[in-house]
Amino acid sequence: MEIINERMNNGDRSGNLVFDIYPLSSYYFSSKPALSFKDETLADRARRLKSNYDAHGMRTCVEAVILVELFKHPHLLLLQAKNCIYKLPGGRLRPGESDVDGLKRKLSSKLSADEDYYQTQWEVRECIGTWWKSDFETLPYPYLPSSGKNPKECTKLYLVKLPSSRDFIVPKNLKLLAVPMCQLHESRKTYGSIISGIPQLLSRFSINMVGS
Amino acid sequence: MEIINERMNNGDRSGNLVFDIYPLSSYYFSSKPALSFKDETLADRARRLKSNYDAHGMRTCVEAVILVELFKHPHLLLLQAKNCIYKLPGGRLRPGESDVDGLKRKLSSKLSADEDYYQTQWEVRECIGTWWKSDFETLPYPYLPSSGKNPKECTKLYLVKLPSSRDFIVPKNLKLLAVPMCQLHESRKTYGSIISGIPQLLSRFSINMVGS
């Protein structure tokens, strides 16, 4: 957990925290064999989540907010599955796994070569937002469910800082997209509450587009 | 500006920042004479803002996010004017004034006795979000307008920590409300984008309800 509480670079003149991002053209993209996904009905999924909850308690997911610059505007990296589902790179923690270790494991499996499992450096910065579900089928909320009800699922968003250059290796059944900040905001129908709220969560940072 | 970058208390076990809030019943409320507001048409207001922009550049507003506990749920303090307009306590910076000094001045004029102008301690914590307008009449966005266009207005939200007890003295023409977090989220029509987005901006904190 050593990196979670590390702070951003120095603030700018107005006291905002500065976060450096690099042009999309600084990165290289290739593909690797498809990841296998659990192919199941919604009812099967609800049953599986319930039995996991009974065994291990609240399900915790960690997801990465990764930015690049394109046309002088910040863009968010999203994974697209089956042409219509948009997801942040990340996934579920194993029981006992720390947020940062779990997120690094998930980032390696979805965005790097498998042999890089322990080698790719992922610079996980601070948690920028948390969403809770009081039931597996409900929408997520950015606050704990009202008293007396234990949350079933918690999704934590972490800012991940890219180096100035990197290779991304993406499973063939996923598409990696760079979506402009201005398109995410107010597009909850397309991207869901969590992703469409990211521009707000980042608004306290002063985003510095290096070399643009 | 000394307080802006001061950090929250220690994190909880999951690495979240802990923020203490106190019950609404710990605070005392009374009133003072009405504040005078500029009574003007929308067109007059747009003209005034434009002439201020020509003279001083971008208009900067600083607003306070102040929380109390009620029924074991965090509530946000809002000011209500004319029965339908909801505002965070705060206002426009004077030219050259720092964010923290301006916010303390505005908090004293709207929430304290006037003679307390320099006495009331307001603990201004970090900036949790920023919104920009590219024109005076447009909606605010949580990112800078696309390149080439200078923003006309910037609104910065600061978390303000209350002490465990305090007197609030509110102008007679304003009503001070405590609105539950769960009512703000997804009520953009009533409260506007900035206020309805506050639950998200606070979701990275672990809110500790002291004494509840």
PDB file of N, CA and C in Angstrom, chain A residues 1 4-5 7 13-17 73 99 126-132 141-143 156 181-182 185-186 188 197 199-201 203-204, chain B residues 1 4-5 7 13-17 73 99 126-132 141-143 156 181-182 185-186 188 197 199-201 203-204:
ATOM      1  N   MET A   1       0.832  -1.208   0.000  1.00  0.00           N
ATOM      2  CA  MET A   1       0.000   0.000   0.000  1.00  0.00           C
ATOM      3  C   MET A   1       0.868   1.260   0.000  1.00  0.00           C
ATOM      4  N   ILE A   4      -0.278   4.453  -2.224  1.00  0.00           N
ATOM      5  CA  ILE A   4      -1.601   5.080  -2.177  1.00  0.00           C
ATOM      6  C   ILE A   4      -1.574   6.516  -1.681  1.00  0.00           C
ATOM      7  N   ASN A   5      -0.843   6.741  -0.615  1.00  0.00           N
ATOM      8  CA  ASN A   5      -0.918   8.070  -0.027  1.00  0.00           C
ATOM      9  C   ASN A   5       0.144   9.030  -0.544  1.00  0.00           C
ATOM     10  N   ARG A   7       1.595  11.756  -2.689  1.00  0.00           N
ATOM     11  CA  ARG A   7       0.863  12.883  -3.262  1.00  0.00           C
ATOM     12  C   ARG A   7       1.368  13.220  -4.656  1.00  0.00           C
ATOM     13  N   ARG A  13       0.129  27.530  -9.301  1.00  0.00           N
ATOM     14  CA  ARG A  13       0.001  28.781  -8.549  1.00  0.00           C
ATOM     15  C   ARG A  13      -1.295  28.875  -7.752  1.00  0.00           C
ATOM     16  N   SER A  14      -2.367  28.263  -8.264  1.00  0.00           N
ATOM     17  CA  SER A  14      -3.650  28.390  -7.586  1.00  0.00           C
ATOM     18  C   SER A  14      -3.838  27.333  -6.504  1.00  0.00           C
ATOM     19  N   GLY A  15      -2.794  26.524  -6.253  1.00  0.00           N
ATOM     20  CA  GLY A  15      -2.903  25.521  -5.200  1.00  0.00           C
ATOM     21  C   GLY A  15      -3.421  24.188  -5.720  1.00  0.00           C
ATOM     22  N   ASN A  16      -3.774  24.107  -7.015  1.00  0.00           N
ATOM     23  CA  ASN A  16      -4.239  22.826  -7.565  1.00  0.00           C
ATOM     24  C   ASN A  16      -3.084  21.839  -7.686  1.00  0.00           C
ATOM     25  N   LEU A  17      -3.404  20.549  -7.583  1.00  0.00           N
ATOM     26  CA  LEU A  17      -2.400  19.518  -7.744  1.00  0.00           C
ATOM     27  C   LEU A  17      -2.149  19.304  -9.232  1.00  0.00           C
ATOM     28  N   HIS A  73      -6.507  17.742 -25.567  1.00  0.00           N
ATOM     29  CA  HIS A  73      -7.598  17.507 -24.615  1.00  0.00           C
ATOM     30  C   HIS A  73      -7.318  16.176 -23.906  1.00  0.00           C
ATOM     31  N   ASP A  99      -5.318  -3.350  -2.355  1.00  0.00           N
ATOM     32  CA  ASP A  99      -5.849  -2.628  -3.518  1.00  0.00           C
ATOM     33  C   ASP A  99      -4.780  -2.475  -4.603  1.00  0.00           C
ATOM     34  N   GLU A 126      -3.328   8.013  -5.959  1.00  0.00           N
ATOM     35  CA  GLU A 126      -4.347   7.990  -4.921  1.00  0.00           C
ATOM     36  C   GLU A 126      -5.728   7.530  -5.408  1.00  0.00           C
ATOM     37  N   CYS A 127      -6.536   7.104  -4.454  1.00  0.00           N
ATOM     38  CA  CYS A 127      -7.943   6.775  -4.708  1.00  0.00           C
ATOM     39  C   CYS A 127      -8.689   8.088  -4.956  1.00  0.00           C
ATOM     40  N   ILE A 128      -9.415   8.186  -6.085  1.00  0.00           N
ATOM     41  CA  ILE A 128     -10.121   9.439  -6.391  1.00  0.00           C
ATOM     42  C   ILE A 128     -11.632   9.325  -6.196  1.00  0.00           C
ATOM     43  N   GLY A 129     -12.128   8.093  -5.995  1.00  0.00           N
ATOM     44  CA  GLY A 129     -13.568   7.969  -5.783  1.00  0.00           C
ATOM     45  C   GLY A 129     -13.931   6.539  -5.422  1.00  0.00           C
ATOM     46  N   THR A 130     -15.073   6.384  -4.758  1.00  0.00           N
ATOM     47  CA  THR A 130     -15.530   5.068  -4.313  1.00  0.00           C
ATOM     48  C   THR A 130     -17.030   4.979  -4.550  1.00  0.00           C
ATOM     49  N   TRP A 131     -17.491   3.841  -5.022  1.00  0.00           N
ATOM     50  CA  TRP A 131     -18.923   3.629  -5.268  1.00  0.00           C
ATOM     51  C   TRP A 131     -19.355   2.356  -4.562  1.00  0.00           C
ATOM     52  N   TRP A 132     -20.566   2.363  -4.008  1.00  0.00           N
ATOM     53  CA  TRP A 132     -21.062   1.189  -3.290  1.00  0.00           C
ATOM     54  C   TRP A 132     -22.360   0.690  -3.906  1.00  0.00           C
ATOM     55  N   TYR A 141     -23.862   3.737  -5.857  1.00  0.00           N
ATOM     56  CA  TYR A 141     -24.001   5.077  -5.294  1.00  0.00           C
ATOM     57  C   TYR A 141     -22.676   5.545  -4.706  1.00  0.00           C
ATOM     58  N   PRO A 142     -22.422   6.864  -4.770  1.00  0.00           N
ATOM     59  CA  PRO A 142     -21.147   7.371  -4.259  1.00  0.00           C
ATOM     60  C   PRO A 142     -21.171   7.641  -2.755  1.00  0.00           C
ATOM     61  N   TYR A 143     -21.956   6.876  -2.023  1.00  0.00           N
ATOM     62  CA  TYR A 143     -21.971   6.984  -0.554  1.00  0.00           C
ATOM     63  C   TYR A 143     -22.421   5.633  -0.027  1.00  0.00           C
ATOM     64  N   LYS A 156     -13.473   0.922  -6.200  1.00  0.00           N
ATOM     65  CA  LYS A 156     -12.582   2.037  -5.892  1.00  0.00           C
ATOM     66  C   LYS A 156     -11.801   2.445  -7.135  1.00  0.00           C
ATOM     67  N   MET A 181     -12.492  13.535 -22.448  1.00  0.00           N
ATOM     68  CA  MET A 181     -13.145  13.937 -21.203  1.00  0.00           C
ATOM     69  C   MET A 181     -14.511  14.585 -21.460  1.00  0.00           C
ATOM     70  N   CYS A 182     -14.588  15.443 -22.491  1.00  0.00           N
ATOM     71  CA  CYS A 182     -15.829  16.181 -22.744  1.00  0.00           C
ATOM     72  C   CYS A 182     -16.925  15.253 -23.270  1.00  0.00           C
ATOM     73  N   HIS A 185     -18.434  13.217 -19.820  1.00  0.00           N
ATOM     74  CA  HIS A 185     -19.294  14.008 -18.945  1.00  0.00           C
ATOM     75  C   HIS A 185     -20.694  14.072 -19.550  1.00  0.00           C
ATOM     76  N   GLU A 186     -21.683  13.795 -18.763  1.00  0.00           N
ATOM     77  CA  GLU A 186     -23.083  13.815 -19.199  1.00  0.00           C
ATOM     78  C   GLU A 186     -23.424  12.723 -20.213  1.00  0.00           C
ATOM     79  N   ARG A 188     -24.051   9.433 -19.241  1.00  0.00           N
ATOM     80  CA  ARG A 188     -24.256   8.329 -18.318  1.00  0.00           C
ATOM     81  C   ARG A 188     -24.945   7.151 -18.990  1.00  0.00           C
ATOM     82  N   GLY A 197     -18.787  10.035 -14.418  1.00  0.00           N
ATOM     83  CA  GLY A 197     -18.457  10.977 -13.342  1.00  0.00           C
ATOM     84  C   GLY A 197     -16.973  11.269 -13.212  1.00  0.00           C
ATOM     85  N   PRO A 199     -14.717  12.912 -15.122  1.00  0.00           N
ATOM     86  CA  PRO A 199     -14.247  14.299 -15.301  1.00  0.00           C
ATOM     87  C   PRO A 199     -14.392  15.133 -14.025  1.00  0.00           C
ATOM     88  N   GLN A 200     -15.508  14.965 -13.313  1.00  0.00           N
ATOM     89  CA  GLN A 200     -15.675  15.668 -12.035  1.00  0.00           C
ATOM     90  C   GLN A 200     -14.606  15.301 -11.023  1.00  0.00           C
ATOM     91  N   LEU A 201     -14.346  13.977 -10.902  1.00  0.00           N
ATOM     92  CA  LEU A 201     -13.384  13.520  -9.894  1.00  0.00           C
ATOM     93  C   LEU A 201     -11.986  14.055 -10.191  1.00  0.00           C
ATOM     94  N   SER A 203     -11.440  16.996 -11.616  1.00  0.00           N
ATOM     95  CA  SER A 203     -11.453  18.451 -11.812  1.00  0.00           C
ATOM     96  C   SER A 203     -10.622  19.209 -10.789  1.00  0.00           C
ATOM     97  N   ARG A 204     -10.256  18.548  -9.688  1.00  0.00           N
ATOM     98  CA  ARG A 204      -9.407  19.246  -8.710  1.00  0.00           C
ATOM     99  C   ARG A 204      -7.935  19.232  -9.113  1.00  0.00           C
TER     100      ARG A 204
ATOM    101  N   MET B   1      -2.539  31.039   1.886  1.00  0.00           N
ATOM    102  CA  MET B   1      -2.794  29.759   1.229  1.00  0.00           C
ATOM    103  C   MET B   1      -2.294  28.601   2.071  1.00  0.00           C
ATOM    104  N   ILE B   4      -4.502  25.176   2.296  1.00  0.00           N
ATOM    105  CA  ILE B   4      -5.008  24.421   1.150  1.00  0.00           C
ATOM    106  C   ILE B   4      -4.415  23.030   1.050  1.00  0.00           C
ATOM    107  N   ASN B   5      -3.119  22.949   1.218  1.00  0.00           N
ATOM    108  CA  ASN B   5      -2.501  21.651   0.977  1.00  0.00           C
ATOM    109  C   ASN B   5      -2.383  20.780   2.222  1.00  0.00           C
ATOM    110  N   ARG B   7      -3.323  18.114   4.683  1.00  0.00           N
ATOM    111  CA  ARG B   7      -4.051  16.881   4.387  1.00  0.00           C
ATOM    112  C   ARG B   7      -5.011  16.511   5.493  1.00  0.00           C
ATOM    113  N   ARG B  13      -8.165   1.853   7.499  1.00  0.00           N
ATOM    114  CA  ARG B  13      -7.441   0.647   7.113  1.00  0.00           C
ATOM    115  C   ARG B  13      -7.318   0.465   5.606  1.00  0.00           C
ATOM    116  N   SER B  14      -8.333   0.933   4.868  1.00  0.00           N
ATOM    117  CA  SER B  14      -8.304   0.712   3.426  1.00  0.00           C
ATOM    118  C   SER B  14      -7.544   1.813   2.691  1.00  0.00           C
ATOM    119  N   GLY B  15      -6.926   2.739   3.425  1.00  0.00           N
ATOM    120  CA  GLY B  15      -6.163   3.793   2.773  1.00  0.00           C
ATOM    121  C   GLY B  15      -6.997   5.033   2.463  1.00  0.00           C
ATOM    122  N   ASN B  16      -8.297   4.996   2.760  1.00  0.00           N
ATOM    123  CA  ASN B  16      -9.140   6.176   2.541  1.00  0.00           C
ATOM    124  C   ASN B  16      -8.812   7.268   3.550  1.00  0.00           C
ATOM    125  N   LEU B  17      -9.000   8.507   3.144  1.00  0.00           N
ATOM    126  CA  LEU B  17      -8.791   9.627   4.047  1.00  0.00           C
ATOM    127  C   LEU B  17     -10.011   9.768   4.942  1.00  0.00           C
ATOM    128  N   HIS B  73     -26.564   9.871   8.696  1.00  0.00           N
ATOM    129  CA  HIS B  73     -26.255  10.039   7.268  1.00  0.00           C
ATOM    130  C   HIS B  73     -25.641  11.430   7.104  1.00  0.00           C
ATOM    131  N   ASP B  99      -7.759  32.345  -2.519  1.00  0.00           N
ATOM    132  CA  ASP B  99      -8.953  31.498  -2.387  1.00  0.00           C
ATOM    133  C   ASP B  99      -9.385  31.391  -0.928  1.00  0.00           C
ATOM    134  N   GLU B 126      -8.826  21.047   1.655  1.00  0.00           N
ATOM    135  CA  GLU B 126      -8.391  21.034   0.269  1.00  0.00           C
ATOM    136  C   GLU B 126      -9.506  21.329  -0.737  1.00  0.00           C
ATOM    137  N   CYS B 127      -9.086  21.713  -1.940  1.00  0.00           N
ATOM    138  CA  CYS B 127     -10.001  21.877  -3.078  1.00  0.00           C
ATOM    139  C   CYS B 127     -10.431  20.486  -3.536  1.00  0.00           C
ATOM    140  N   ILE B 128     -11.738  20.245  -3.624  1.00  0.00           N
ATOM    141  CA  ILE B 128     -12.207  18.909  -4.030  1.00  0.00           C
ATOM    142  C   ILE B 128     -12.756  18.884  -5.456  1.00  0.00           C
ATOM    143  N   GLY B 129     -12.939  20.059  -6.075  1.00  0.00           N
ATOM    144  CA  GLY B 129     -13.430  20.053  -7.450  1.00  0.00           C
ATOM    145  C   GLY B 129     -13.426  21.456  -8.027  1.00  0.00           C
ATOM    146  N   THR B 130     -13.389  21.534  -9.356  1.00  0.00           N
ATOM    147  CA  THR B 130     -13.342  22.819 -10.043  1.00  0.00           C
ATOM    148  C   THR B 130     -14.246  22.744 -11.267  1.00  0.00           C
ATOM    149  N   TRP B 131     -15.001  23.783 -11.519  1.00  0.00           N
ATOM    150  CA  TRP B 131     -15.897  23.846 -12.681  1.00  0.00           C
ATOM    151  C   TRP B 131     -15.610  25.111 -13.459  1.00  0.00           C
ATOM    152  N   TRP B 132     -15.684  25.006 -14.786  1.00  0.00           N
ATOM    153  CA  TRP B 132     -15.403  26.158 -15.634  1.00  0.00           C
ATOM    154  C   TRP B 132     -16.600  26.473 -16.531  1.00  0.00           C
ATOM    155  N   TYR B 141     -18.690  23.191 -16.741  1.00  0.00           N
ATOM    156  CA  TYR B 141     -18.121  21.878 -17.049  1.00  0.00           C
ATOM    157  C   TYR B 141     -16.944  21.582 -16.130  1.00  0.00           C
ATOM    158  N   PRO B 142     -16.746  20.289 -15.783  1.00  0.00           N
ATOM    159  CA  PRO B 142     -15.644  19.957 -14.867  1.00  0.00           C
ATOM    160  C   PRO B 142     -14.312  19.783 -15.585  1.00  0.00           C
ATOM    161  N   TYR B 143     -14.104  20.495 -16.666  1.00  0.00           N
ATOM    162  CA  TYR B 143     -12.808  20.477 -17.357  1.00  0.00           C
ATOM    163  C   TYR B 143     -12.693  21.804 -18.093  1.00  0.00           C
ATOM    164  N   LYS B 156     -14.474  27.030  -7.611  1.00  0.00           N
ATOM    165  CA  LYS B 156     -13.674  26.037  -6.897  1.00  0.00           C
ATOM    166  C   LYS B 156     -14.375  25.647  -5.596  1.00  0.00           C
ATOM    167  N   MET B 181     -27.027  13.607   1.686  1.00  0.00           N
ATOM    168  CA  MET B 181     -26.196  13.215   0.554  1.00  0.00           C
ATOM    169  C   MET B 181     -26.984  12.410  -0.484  1.00  0.00           C
ATOM    170  N   CYS B 182     -27.835  11.479   0.004  1.00  0.00           N
ATOM    171  CA  CYS B 182     -28.561  10.613  -0.933  1.00  0.00           C
ATOM    172  C   CYS B 182     -29.624  11.390  -1.711  1.00  0.00           C
ATOM    173  N   HIS B 185     -27.502  13.469  -4.796  1.00  0.00           N
ATOM    174  CA  HIS B 185     -27.044  12.649  -5.919  1.00  0.00           C
ATOM    175  C   HIS B 185     -28.221  12.411  -6.860  1.00  0.00           C
ATOM    176  N   GLU B 186     -28.005  12.633  -8.130  1.00  0.00           N
ATOM    177  CA  GLU B 186     -29.044  12.444  -9.149  1.00  0.00           C
ATOM    178  C   GLU B 186     -30.202  13.422  -9.042  1.00  0.00           C
ATOM    179  N   ARG B 188     -29.983  16.687 -10.249  1.00  0.00           N
ATOM    180  CA  ARG B 188     -29.389  17.821 -10.929  1.00  0.00           C
ATOM    181  C   ARG B 188     -30.419  18.876 -11.294  1.00  0.00           C
ATOM    182  N   GLY B 197     -23.233  16.925  -7.847  1.00  0.00           N
ATOM    183  CA  GLY B 197     -22.036  16.096  -8.011  1.00  0.00           C
ATOM    184  C   GLY B 197     -21.207  15.951  -6.740  1.00  0.00           C
ATOM    185  N   PRO B 199     -21.671  14.440  -3.759  1.00  0.00           N
ATOM    186  CA  PRO B 199     -21.469  13.101  -3.172  1.00  0.00           C
ATOM    187  C   PRO B 199     -20.322  12.339  -3.841  1.00  0.00           C
ATOM    188  N   GLN B 200     -20.227  12.428  -5.165  1.00  0.00           N
ATOM    189  CA  GLN B 200     -19.108  11.793  -5.878  1.00  0.00           C
ATOM    190  C   GLN B 200     -17.759  12.335  -5.443  1.00  0.00           C
ATOM    191  N   LEU B 201     -17.671  13.675  -5.347  1.00  0.00           N
ATOM    192  CA  LEU B 201     -16.386  14.291  -5.000  1.00  0.00           C
ATOM    193  C   LEU B 201     -15.952  13.894  -3.599  1.00  0.00           C
ATOM    194  N   SER B 203     -16.649  10.943  -2.260  1.00  0.00           N
ATOM    195  CA  SER B 203     -16.677   9.481  -2.093  1.00  0.00           C
ATOM    196  C   SER B 203     -15.312   8.884  -1.793  1.00  0.00           C
ATOM    197  N   ARG B 204     -14.233   9.649  -2.028  1.00  0.00           N
ATOM    198  CA  ARG B 204     -12.906   9.111  -1.693  1.00  0.00           C
ATOM    199  C   ARG B 204     -12.584   9.245  -0.211  1.00  0.00           C
TER     200      ARG B 204
END
